[in-house]
mmCIF file of C-alpha atoms and ligand atoms in Angstrom:
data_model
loop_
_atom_site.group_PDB
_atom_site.id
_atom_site.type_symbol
_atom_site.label_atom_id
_atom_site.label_comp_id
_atom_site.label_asym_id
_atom_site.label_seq_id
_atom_site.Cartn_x
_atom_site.Cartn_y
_atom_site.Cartn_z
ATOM 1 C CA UNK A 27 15.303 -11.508 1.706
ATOM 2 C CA UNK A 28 12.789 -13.306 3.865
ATOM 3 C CA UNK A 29 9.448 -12.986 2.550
ATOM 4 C CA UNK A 30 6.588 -11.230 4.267
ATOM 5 C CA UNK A 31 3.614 -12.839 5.105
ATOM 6 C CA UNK A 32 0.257 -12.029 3.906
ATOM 7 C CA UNK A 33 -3.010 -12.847 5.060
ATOM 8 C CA UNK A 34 -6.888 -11.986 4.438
ATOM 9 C CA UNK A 35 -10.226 -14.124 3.868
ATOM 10 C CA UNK A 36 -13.465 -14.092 3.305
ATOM 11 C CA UNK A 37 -16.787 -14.862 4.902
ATOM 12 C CA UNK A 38 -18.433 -17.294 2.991
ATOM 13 C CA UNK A 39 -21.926 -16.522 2.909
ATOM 14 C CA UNK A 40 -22.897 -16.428 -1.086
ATOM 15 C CA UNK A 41 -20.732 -16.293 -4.225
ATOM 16 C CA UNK A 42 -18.552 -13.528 -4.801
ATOM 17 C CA UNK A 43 -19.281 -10.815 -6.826
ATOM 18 C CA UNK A 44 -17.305 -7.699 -9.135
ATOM 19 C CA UNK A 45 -17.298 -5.820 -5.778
ATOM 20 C CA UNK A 46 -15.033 -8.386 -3.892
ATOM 21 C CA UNK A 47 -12.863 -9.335 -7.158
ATOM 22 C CA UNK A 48 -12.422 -4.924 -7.835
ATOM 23 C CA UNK A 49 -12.079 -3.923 -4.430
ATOM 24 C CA UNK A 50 -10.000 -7.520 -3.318
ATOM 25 C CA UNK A 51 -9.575 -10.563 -5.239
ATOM 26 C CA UNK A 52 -7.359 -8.117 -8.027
ATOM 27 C CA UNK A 53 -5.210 -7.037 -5.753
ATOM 28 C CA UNK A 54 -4.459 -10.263 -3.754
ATOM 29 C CA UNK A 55 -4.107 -12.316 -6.884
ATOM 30 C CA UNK A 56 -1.489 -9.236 -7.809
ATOM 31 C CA UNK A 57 0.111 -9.459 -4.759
ATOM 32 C CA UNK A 58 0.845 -13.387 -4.745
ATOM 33 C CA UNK A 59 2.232 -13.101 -8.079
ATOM 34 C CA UNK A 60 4.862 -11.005 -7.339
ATOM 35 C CA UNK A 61 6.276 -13.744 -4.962
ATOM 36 C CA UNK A 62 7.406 -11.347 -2.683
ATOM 37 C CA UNK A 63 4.696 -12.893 0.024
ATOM 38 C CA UNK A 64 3.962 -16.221 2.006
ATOM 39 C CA UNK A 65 0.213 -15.820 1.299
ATOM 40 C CA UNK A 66 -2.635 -17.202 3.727
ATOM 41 C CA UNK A 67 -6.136 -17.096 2.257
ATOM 42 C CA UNK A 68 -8.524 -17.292 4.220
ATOM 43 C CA UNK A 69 -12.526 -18.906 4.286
ATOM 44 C CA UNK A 70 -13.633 -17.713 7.372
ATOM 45 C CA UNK A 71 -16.432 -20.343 8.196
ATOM 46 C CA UNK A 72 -16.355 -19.758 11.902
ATOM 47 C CA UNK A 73 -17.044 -16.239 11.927
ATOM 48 C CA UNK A 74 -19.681 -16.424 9.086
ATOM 49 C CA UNK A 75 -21.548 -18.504 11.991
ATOM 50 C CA UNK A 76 -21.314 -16.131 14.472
ATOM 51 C CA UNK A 77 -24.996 -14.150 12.922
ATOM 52 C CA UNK A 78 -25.508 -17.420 10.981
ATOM 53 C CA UNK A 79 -25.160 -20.219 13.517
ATOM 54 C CA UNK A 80 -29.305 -21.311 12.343
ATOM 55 C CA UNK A 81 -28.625 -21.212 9.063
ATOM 56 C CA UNK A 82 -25.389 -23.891 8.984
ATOM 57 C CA UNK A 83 -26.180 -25.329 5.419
ATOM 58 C CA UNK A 84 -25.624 -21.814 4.240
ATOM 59 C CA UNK A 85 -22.387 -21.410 5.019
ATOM 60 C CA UNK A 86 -21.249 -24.999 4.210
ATOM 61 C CA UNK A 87 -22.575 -24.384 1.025
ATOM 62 C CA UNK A 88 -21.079 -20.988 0.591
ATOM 63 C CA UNK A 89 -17.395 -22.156 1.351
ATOM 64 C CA UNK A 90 -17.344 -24.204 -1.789
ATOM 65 C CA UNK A 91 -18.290 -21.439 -3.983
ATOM 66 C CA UNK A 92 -16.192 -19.445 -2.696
ATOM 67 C CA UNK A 93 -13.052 -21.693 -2.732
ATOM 68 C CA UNK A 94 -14.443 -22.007 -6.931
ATOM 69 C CA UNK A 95 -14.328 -18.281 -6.723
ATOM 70 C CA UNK A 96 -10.989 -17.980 -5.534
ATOM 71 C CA UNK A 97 -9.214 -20.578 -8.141
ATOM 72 C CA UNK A 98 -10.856 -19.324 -10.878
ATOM 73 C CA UNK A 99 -9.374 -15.552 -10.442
ATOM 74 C CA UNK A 100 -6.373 -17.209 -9.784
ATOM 75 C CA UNK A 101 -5.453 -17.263 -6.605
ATOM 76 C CA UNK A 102 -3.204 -20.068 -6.840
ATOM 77 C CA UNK A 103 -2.541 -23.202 -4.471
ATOM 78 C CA UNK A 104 0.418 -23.452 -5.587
ATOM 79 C CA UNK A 105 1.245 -20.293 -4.351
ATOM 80 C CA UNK A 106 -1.213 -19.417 -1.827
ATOM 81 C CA UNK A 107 -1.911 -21.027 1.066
ATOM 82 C CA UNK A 108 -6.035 -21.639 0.799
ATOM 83 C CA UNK A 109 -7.500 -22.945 4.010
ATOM 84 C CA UNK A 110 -10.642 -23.545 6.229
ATOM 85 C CA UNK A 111 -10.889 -21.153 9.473
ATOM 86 C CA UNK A 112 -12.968 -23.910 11.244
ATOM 87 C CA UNK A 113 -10.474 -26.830 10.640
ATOM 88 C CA UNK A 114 -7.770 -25.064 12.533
ATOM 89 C CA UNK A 115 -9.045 -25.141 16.296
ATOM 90 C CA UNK A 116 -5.771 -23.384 17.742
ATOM 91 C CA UNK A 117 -7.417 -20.161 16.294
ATOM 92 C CA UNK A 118 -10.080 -20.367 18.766
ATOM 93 C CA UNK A 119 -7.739 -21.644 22.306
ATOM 94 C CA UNK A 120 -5.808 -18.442 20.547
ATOM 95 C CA UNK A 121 -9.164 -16.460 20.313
ATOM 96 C CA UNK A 122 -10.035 -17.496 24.135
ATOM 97 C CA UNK A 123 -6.176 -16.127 25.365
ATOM 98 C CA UNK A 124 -6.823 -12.650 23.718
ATOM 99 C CA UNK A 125 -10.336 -12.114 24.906
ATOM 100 C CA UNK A 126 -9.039 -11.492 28.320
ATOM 101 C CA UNK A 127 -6.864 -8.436 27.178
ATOM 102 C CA UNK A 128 -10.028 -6.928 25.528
ATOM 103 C CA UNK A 129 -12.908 -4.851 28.117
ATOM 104 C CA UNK A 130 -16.340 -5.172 26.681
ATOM 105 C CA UNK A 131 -16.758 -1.785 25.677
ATOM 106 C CA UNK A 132 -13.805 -1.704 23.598
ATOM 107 C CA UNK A 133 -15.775 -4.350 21.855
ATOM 108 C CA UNK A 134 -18.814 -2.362 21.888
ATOM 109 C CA UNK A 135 -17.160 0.523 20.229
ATOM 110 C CA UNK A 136 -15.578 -0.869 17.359
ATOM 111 C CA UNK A 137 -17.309 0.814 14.244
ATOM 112 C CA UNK A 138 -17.466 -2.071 11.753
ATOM 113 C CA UNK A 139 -19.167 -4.077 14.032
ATOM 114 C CA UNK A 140 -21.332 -1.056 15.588
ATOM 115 C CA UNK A 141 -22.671 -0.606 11.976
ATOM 116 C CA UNK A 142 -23.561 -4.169 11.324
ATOM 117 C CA UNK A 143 -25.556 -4.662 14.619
ATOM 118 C CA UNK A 144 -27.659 -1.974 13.252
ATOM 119 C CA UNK A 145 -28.327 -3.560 9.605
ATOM 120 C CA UNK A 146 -28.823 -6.757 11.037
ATOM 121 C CA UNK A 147 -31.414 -5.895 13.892
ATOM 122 C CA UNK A 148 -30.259 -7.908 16.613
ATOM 123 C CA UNK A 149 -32.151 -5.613 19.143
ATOM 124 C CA UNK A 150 -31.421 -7.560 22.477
ATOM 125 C CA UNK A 151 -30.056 -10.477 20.843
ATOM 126 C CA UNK A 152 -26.639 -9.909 20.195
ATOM 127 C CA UNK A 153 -25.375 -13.494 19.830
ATOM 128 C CA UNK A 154 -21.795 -13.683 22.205
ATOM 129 C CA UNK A 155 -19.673 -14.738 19.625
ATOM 130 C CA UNK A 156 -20.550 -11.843 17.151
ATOM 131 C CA UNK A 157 -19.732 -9.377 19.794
ATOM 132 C CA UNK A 158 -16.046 -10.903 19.909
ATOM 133 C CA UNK A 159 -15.484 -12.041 16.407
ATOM 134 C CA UNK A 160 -12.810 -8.734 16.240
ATOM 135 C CA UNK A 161 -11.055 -10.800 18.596
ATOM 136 C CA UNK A 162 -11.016 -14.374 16.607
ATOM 137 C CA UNK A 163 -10.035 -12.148 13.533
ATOM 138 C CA UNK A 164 -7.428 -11.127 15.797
ATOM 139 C CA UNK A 165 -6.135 -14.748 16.476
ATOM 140 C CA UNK A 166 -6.590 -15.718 12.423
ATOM 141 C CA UNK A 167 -4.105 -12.749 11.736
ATOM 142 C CA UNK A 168 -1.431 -13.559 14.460
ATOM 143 C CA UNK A 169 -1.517 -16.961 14.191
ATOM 144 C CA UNK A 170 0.347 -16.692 10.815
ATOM 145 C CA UNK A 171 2.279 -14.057 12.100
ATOM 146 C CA UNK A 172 1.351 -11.446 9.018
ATOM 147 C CA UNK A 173 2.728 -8.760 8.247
ATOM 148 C CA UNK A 174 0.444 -7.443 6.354
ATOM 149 C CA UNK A 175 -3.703 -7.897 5.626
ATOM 150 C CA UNK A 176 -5.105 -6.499 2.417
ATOM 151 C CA UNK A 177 -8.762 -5.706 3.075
ATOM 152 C CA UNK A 178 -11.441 -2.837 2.291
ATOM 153 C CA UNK A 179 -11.504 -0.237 4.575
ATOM 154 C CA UNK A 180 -14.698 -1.574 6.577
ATOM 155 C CA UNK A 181 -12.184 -4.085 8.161
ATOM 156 C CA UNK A 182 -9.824 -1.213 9.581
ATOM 157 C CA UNK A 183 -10.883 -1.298 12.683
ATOM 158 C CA UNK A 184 -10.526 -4.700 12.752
ATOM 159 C CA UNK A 185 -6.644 -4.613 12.189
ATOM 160 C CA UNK A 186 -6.505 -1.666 14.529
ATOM 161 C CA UNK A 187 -8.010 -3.880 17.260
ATOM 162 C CA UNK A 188 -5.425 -6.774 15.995
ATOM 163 C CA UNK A 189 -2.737 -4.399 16.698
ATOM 164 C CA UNK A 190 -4.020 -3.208 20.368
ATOM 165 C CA UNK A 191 -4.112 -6.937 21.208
ATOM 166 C CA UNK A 192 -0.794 -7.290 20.050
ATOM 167 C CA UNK A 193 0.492 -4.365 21.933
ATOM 168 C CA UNK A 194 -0.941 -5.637 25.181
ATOM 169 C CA UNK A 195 0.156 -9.286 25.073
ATOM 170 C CA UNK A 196 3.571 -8.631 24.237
ATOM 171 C CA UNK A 197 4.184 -6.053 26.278
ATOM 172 C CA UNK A 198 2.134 -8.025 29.410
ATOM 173 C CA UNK A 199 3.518 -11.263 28.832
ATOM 174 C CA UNK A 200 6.869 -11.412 26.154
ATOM 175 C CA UNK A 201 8.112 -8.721 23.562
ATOM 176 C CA UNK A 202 8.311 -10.290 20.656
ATOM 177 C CA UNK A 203 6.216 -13.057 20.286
ATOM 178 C CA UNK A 204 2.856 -11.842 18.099
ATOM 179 C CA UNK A 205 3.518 -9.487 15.311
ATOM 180 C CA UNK A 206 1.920 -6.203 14.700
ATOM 181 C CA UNK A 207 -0.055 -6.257 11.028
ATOM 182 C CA UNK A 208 -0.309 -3.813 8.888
ATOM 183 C CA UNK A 209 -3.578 -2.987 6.689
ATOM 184 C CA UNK A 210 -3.110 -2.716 2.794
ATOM 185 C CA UNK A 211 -6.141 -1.116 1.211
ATOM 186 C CA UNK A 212 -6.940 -1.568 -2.492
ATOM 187 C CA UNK A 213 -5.558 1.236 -5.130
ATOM 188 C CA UNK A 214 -7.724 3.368 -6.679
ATOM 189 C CA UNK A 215 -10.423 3.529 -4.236
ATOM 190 C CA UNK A 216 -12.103 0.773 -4.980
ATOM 191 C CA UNK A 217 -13.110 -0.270 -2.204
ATOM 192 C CA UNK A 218 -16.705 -0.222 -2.503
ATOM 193 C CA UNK A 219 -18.269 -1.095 -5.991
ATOM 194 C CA UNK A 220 -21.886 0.152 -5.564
ATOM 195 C CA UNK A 221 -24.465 -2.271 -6.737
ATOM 196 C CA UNK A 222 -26.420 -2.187 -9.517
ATOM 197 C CA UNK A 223 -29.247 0.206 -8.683
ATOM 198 C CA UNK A 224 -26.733 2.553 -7.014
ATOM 199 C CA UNK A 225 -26.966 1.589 -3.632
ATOM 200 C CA UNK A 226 -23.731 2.238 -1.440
ATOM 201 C CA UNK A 227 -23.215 -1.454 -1.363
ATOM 202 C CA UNK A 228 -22.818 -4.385 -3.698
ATOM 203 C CA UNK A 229 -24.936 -7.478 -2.183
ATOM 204 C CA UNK A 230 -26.531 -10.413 -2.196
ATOM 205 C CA UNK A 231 -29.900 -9.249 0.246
ATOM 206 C CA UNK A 232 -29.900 -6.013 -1.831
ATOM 207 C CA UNK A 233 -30.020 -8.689 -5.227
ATOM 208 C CA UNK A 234 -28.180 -5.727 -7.142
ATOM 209 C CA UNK A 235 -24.506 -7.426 -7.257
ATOM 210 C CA UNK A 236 -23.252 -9.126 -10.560
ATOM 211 C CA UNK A 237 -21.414 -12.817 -9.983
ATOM 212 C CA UNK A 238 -18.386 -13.637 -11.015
ATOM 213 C CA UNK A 239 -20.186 -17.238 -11.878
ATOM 214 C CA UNK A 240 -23.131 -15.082 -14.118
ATOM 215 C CA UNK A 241 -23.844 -16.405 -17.077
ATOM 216 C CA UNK A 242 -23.083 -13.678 -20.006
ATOM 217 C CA UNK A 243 -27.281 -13.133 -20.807
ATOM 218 C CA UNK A 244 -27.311 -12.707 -17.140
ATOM 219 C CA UNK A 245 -24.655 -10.209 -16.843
ATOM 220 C CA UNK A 246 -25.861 -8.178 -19.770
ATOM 221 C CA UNK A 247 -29.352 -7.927 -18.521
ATOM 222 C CA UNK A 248 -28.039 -6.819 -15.424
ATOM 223 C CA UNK A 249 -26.386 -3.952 -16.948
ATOM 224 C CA UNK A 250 -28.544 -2.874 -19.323
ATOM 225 C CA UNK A 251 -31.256 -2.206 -16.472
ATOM 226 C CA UNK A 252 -28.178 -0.034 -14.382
ATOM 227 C CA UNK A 253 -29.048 3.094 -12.778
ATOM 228 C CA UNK A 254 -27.864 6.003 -14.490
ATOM 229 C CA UNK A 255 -28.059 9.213 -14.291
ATOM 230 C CA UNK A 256 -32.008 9.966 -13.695
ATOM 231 C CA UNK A 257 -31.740 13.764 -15.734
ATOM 232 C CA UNK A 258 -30.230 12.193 -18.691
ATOM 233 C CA UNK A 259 -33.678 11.616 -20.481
ATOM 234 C CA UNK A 260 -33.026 12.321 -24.271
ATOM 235 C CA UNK A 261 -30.088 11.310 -25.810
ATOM 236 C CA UNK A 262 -29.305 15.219 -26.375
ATOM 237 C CA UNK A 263 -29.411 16.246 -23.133
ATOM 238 C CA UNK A 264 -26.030 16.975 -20.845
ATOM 239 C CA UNK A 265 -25.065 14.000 -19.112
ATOM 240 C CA UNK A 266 -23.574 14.277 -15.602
ATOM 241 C CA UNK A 267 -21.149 11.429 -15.240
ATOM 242 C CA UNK A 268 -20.154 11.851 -10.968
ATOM 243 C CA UNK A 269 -22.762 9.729 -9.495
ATOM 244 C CA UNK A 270 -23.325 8.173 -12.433
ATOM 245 C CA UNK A 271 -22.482 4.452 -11.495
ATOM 246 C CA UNK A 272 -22.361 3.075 -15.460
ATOM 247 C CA UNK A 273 -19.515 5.831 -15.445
ATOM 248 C CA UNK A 274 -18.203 4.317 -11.399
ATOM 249 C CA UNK A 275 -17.861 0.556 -13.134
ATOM 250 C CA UNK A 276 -15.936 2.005 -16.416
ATOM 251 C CA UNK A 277 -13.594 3.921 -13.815
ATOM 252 C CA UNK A 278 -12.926 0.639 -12.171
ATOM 253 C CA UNK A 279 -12.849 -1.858 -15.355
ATOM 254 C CA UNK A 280 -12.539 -0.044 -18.293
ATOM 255 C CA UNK A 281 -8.211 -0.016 -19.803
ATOM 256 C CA UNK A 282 -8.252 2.325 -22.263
ATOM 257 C CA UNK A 283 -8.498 5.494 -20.642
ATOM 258 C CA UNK A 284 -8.052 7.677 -22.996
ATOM 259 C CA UNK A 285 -11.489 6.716 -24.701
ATOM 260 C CA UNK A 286 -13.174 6.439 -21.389
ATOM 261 C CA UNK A 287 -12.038 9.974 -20.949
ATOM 262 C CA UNK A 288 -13.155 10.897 -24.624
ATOM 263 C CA UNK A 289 -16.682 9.295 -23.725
ATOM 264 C CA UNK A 290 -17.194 10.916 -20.644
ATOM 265 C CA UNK A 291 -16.675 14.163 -22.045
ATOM 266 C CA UNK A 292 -18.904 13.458 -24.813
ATOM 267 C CA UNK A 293 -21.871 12.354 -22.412
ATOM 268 C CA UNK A 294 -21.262 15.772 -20.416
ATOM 269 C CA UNK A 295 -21.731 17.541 -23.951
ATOM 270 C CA UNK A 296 -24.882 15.984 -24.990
ATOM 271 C CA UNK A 297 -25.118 13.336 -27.622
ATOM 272 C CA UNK A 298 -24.351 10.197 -26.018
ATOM 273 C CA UNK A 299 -26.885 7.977 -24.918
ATOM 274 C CA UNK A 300 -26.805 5.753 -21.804
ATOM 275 C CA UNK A 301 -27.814 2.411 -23.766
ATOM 276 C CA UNK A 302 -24.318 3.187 -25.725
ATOM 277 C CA UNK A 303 -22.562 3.665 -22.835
ATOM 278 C CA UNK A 304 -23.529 0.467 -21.137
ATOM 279 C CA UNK A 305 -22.895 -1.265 -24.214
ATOM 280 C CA UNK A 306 -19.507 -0.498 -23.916
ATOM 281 C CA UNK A 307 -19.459 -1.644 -20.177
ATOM 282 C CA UNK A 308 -21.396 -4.687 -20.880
ATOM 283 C CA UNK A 309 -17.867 -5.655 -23.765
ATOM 284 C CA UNK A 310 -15.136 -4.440 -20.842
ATOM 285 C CA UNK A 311 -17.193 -6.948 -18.352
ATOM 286 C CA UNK A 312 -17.953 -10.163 -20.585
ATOM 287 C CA UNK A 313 -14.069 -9.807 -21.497
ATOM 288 C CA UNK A 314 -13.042 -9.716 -18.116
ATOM 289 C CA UNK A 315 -15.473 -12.407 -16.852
ATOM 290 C CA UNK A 316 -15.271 -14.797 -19.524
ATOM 291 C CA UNK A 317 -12.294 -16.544 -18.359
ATOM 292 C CA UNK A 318 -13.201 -16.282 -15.054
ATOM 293 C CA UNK A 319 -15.955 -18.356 -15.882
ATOM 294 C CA UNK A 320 -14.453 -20.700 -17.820
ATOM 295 C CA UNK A 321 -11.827 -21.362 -15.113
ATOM 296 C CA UNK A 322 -14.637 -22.084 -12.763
ATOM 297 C CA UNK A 323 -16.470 -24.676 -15.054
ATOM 298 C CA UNK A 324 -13.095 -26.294 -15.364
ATOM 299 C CA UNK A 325 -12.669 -26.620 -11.200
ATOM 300 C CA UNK A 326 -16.806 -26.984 -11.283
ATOM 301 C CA UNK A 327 -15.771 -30.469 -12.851
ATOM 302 C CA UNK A 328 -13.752 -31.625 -9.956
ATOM 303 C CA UNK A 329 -14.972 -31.200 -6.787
ATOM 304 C CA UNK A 330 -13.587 -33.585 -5.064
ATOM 305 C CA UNK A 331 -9.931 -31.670 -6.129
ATOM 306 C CA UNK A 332 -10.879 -28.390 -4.696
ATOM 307 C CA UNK A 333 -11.880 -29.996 -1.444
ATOM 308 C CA UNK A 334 -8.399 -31.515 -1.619
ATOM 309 C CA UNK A 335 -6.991 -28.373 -2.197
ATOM 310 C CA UNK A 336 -8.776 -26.926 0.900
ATOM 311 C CA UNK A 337 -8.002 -30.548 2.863
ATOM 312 C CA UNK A 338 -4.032 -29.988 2.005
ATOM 313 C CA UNK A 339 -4.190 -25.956 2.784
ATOM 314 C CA UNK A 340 -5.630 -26.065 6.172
ATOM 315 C CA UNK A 341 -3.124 -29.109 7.065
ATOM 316 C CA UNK A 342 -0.627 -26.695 6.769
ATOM 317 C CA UNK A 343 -2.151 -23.951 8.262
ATOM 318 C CA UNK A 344 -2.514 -25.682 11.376
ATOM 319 C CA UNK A 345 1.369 -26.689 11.526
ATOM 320 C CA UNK A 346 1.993 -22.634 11.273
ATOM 321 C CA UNK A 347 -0.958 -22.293 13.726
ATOM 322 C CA UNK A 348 0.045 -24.312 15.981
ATOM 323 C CA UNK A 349 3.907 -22.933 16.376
ATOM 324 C CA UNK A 350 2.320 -19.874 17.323
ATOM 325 C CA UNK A 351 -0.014 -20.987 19.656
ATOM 326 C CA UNK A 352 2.891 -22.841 21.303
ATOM 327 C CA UNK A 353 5.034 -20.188 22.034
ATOM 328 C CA UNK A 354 1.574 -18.203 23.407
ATOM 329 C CA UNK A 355 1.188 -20.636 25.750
ATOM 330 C CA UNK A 356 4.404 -20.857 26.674
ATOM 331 C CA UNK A 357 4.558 -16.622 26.966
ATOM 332 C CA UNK A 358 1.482 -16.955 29.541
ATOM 333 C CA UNK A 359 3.282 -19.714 31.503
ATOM 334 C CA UNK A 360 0.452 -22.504 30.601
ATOM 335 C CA UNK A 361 3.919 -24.726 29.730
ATOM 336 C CA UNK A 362 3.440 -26.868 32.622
ATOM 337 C CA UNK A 363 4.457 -30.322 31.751
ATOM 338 C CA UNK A 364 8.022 -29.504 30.201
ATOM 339 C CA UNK A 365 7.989 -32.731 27.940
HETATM 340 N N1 LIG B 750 -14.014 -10.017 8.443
HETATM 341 C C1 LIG B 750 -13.673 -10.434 7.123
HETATM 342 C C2 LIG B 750 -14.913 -10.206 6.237
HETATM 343 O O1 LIG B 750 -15.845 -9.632 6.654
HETATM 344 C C3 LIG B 750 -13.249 -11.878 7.027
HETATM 345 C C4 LIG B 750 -12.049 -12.230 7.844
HETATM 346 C C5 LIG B 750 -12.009 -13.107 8.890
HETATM 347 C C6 LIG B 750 -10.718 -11.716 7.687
HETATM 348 N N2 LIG B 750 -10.750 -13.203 9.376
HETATM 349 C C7 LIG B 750 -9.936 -12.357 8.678
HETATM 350 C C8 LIG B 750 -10.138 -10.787 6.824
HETATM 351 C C9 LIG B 750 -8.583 -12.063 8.833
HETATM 352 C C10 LIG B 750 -8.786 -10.500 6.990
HETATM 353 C C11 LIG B 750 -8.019 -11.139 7.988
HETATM 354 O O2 LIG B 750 -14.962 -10.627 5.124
#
């Protein structure tokens, strides 16, 4: 059976955190191991520029850690495709095809991006290439031809737009050619760790996200100063564990169920204290971290290999890349010199 191809990334704009290795990382290292996929992964450079383009070193220095980050939960180069958006310029002739089957208020109206011109106060400023970068995403995803993206849900409408531009060019200019992707979300509706303090979101402006690179004092202080439930105050009292995000991070790390399930009923009775509780966490997360870490000291070591490993990715990247940007051209009829 011919193997379906996967593809997702990343922006790289700080280390990643348990949010992106929960709601992501998990299931794409899952995914690659059960060899049923040709796996493309992702470090989307160019679009982290698009609200960072004055802030360059950021991103450079970003791509690195993630690229650490990846290897050490192990996505594997052996049997993932790792590569650098920016080294494959075909994405962006690709990009500059597609923007011409998209209006400017479809662009407008896409939700994902809608919400983040509000957080990030742009006011009259919207840089160009922010505006559009639902189209380059577009490009990164047919390029490879993928079948399927995993992603959190805030990148649905991203996909959706992927498959409208997919829709239009082949039926405008050849059925056939780009394939229509299909969005995997993450089981167990994890989707969106919340930070730390409770906040909807796990991240790096917030400071409320724990790093997969954290040392273990680091981690443990973190969770020992969670937000809890704030009408919990003696030990005694009944504990409500919904909305109670010491309770959301066992959901998503804790294994043994049936004690998680024994604990939460005993916190809802009265008797178990919140300094318990995170104890426990604070075990299930240094045991699933630990190696994690270790892996990335290892790569931490040898630099110069990861960057080979991101040198040798995006070389073949480009050869799919450019296949598919090929037989675009040729689709529109820019094929002009026949040899
Ligand atoms: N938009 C994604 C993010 O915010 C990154 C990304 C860029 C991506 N190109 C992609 C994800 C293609 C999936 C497929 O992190």
């Amino acid at each position: 059976m011919e193997k379906q191809i996967l593809l997702t990334g990343d922006r790289p704009t700080g280390k990643l955190h348990i949010g992106h290795y929960i709601g992501s990382l998990v299931n794409r290292v899952n995914l690659q191991n059960t060899g049923l996929y040709n796996s493309y992964i992702m470090i989307a450079d160019q679009q982290a520029l698009t609200d960072n383009a004055r802030n360059p070193e950021k991103i450079r220095n970003s791509l690195i850690e993630v690229a650490l980050d990846y290897l050490s939960v192990g996505i594997d180069p052996t049997k993932s495709t790792i590569f650098i958006q920016s080294q494959i310029p075909e994405l962006s002739e690709l990009t500059m095809h597609y923007l011409n089957l998209v209006t400017v208020s479809r662009l407008e109206r896409n939700p994902t991006v809608k919400s983040e011109l509000k957080e990030k106060n742009f006011n009259m400023s919207i840089p160009a290439g922010f505006l559009i970068y639902p189209v380059s995403q577009a490009a990164d995803i047919t390029a490879f031809k993928a079948d399927i993206v995993p992603v959190g849900e805030d990148q649905l409408p991203m996909i959706e737009q992927t498959r409208e531009i997919v829709r239009s060019f082949n039926s405008i200019y050849k059925e056939n050619v780009l394939v229509e992707p299909k969005a995997i979300l993450p089981k167990g509706g994890f989707g969106r760790l919340p930070g730390i303090d409770g906040k909807a979101k796990m991240s790096k402006s917030l400071n409320n996200a724990i790093y997969l690179s954290d040392e273990p004092d680091v981690i443990k202080k973190k969770i020992m100063s969670m937000y809890t439930d704030p009408n919990h105050i003696s030990v005694n009292d009944p504990g409500n564990v919904e909305n109670n995000i010491v309770f959301t991070y066992l959901d998503a790390f804790c294994r043994e169920k049936d004690k998680l399930k024994e604990m939460k009923e005993h916190y809802q009775r009265g008797g178990l204290g919140d300094v318990k509780v995170k104890k426990y966490l604070n075990e299930i997360i240094q045991a699933e971290l630990k190696p994690i870490r270790n892996n990335r000291k290892m790569y931490e070591s040898d630099i110069d290999y990861v960057y080979d490993i991101l040198k040798e990715g995006s070389i073949n990247a480009r050869e799919v890349a450019s296949t598919t940007l090929l037989e675009v051209r040729k689709a529109i009829g820019l094929d002009y010199f026949k040899k």
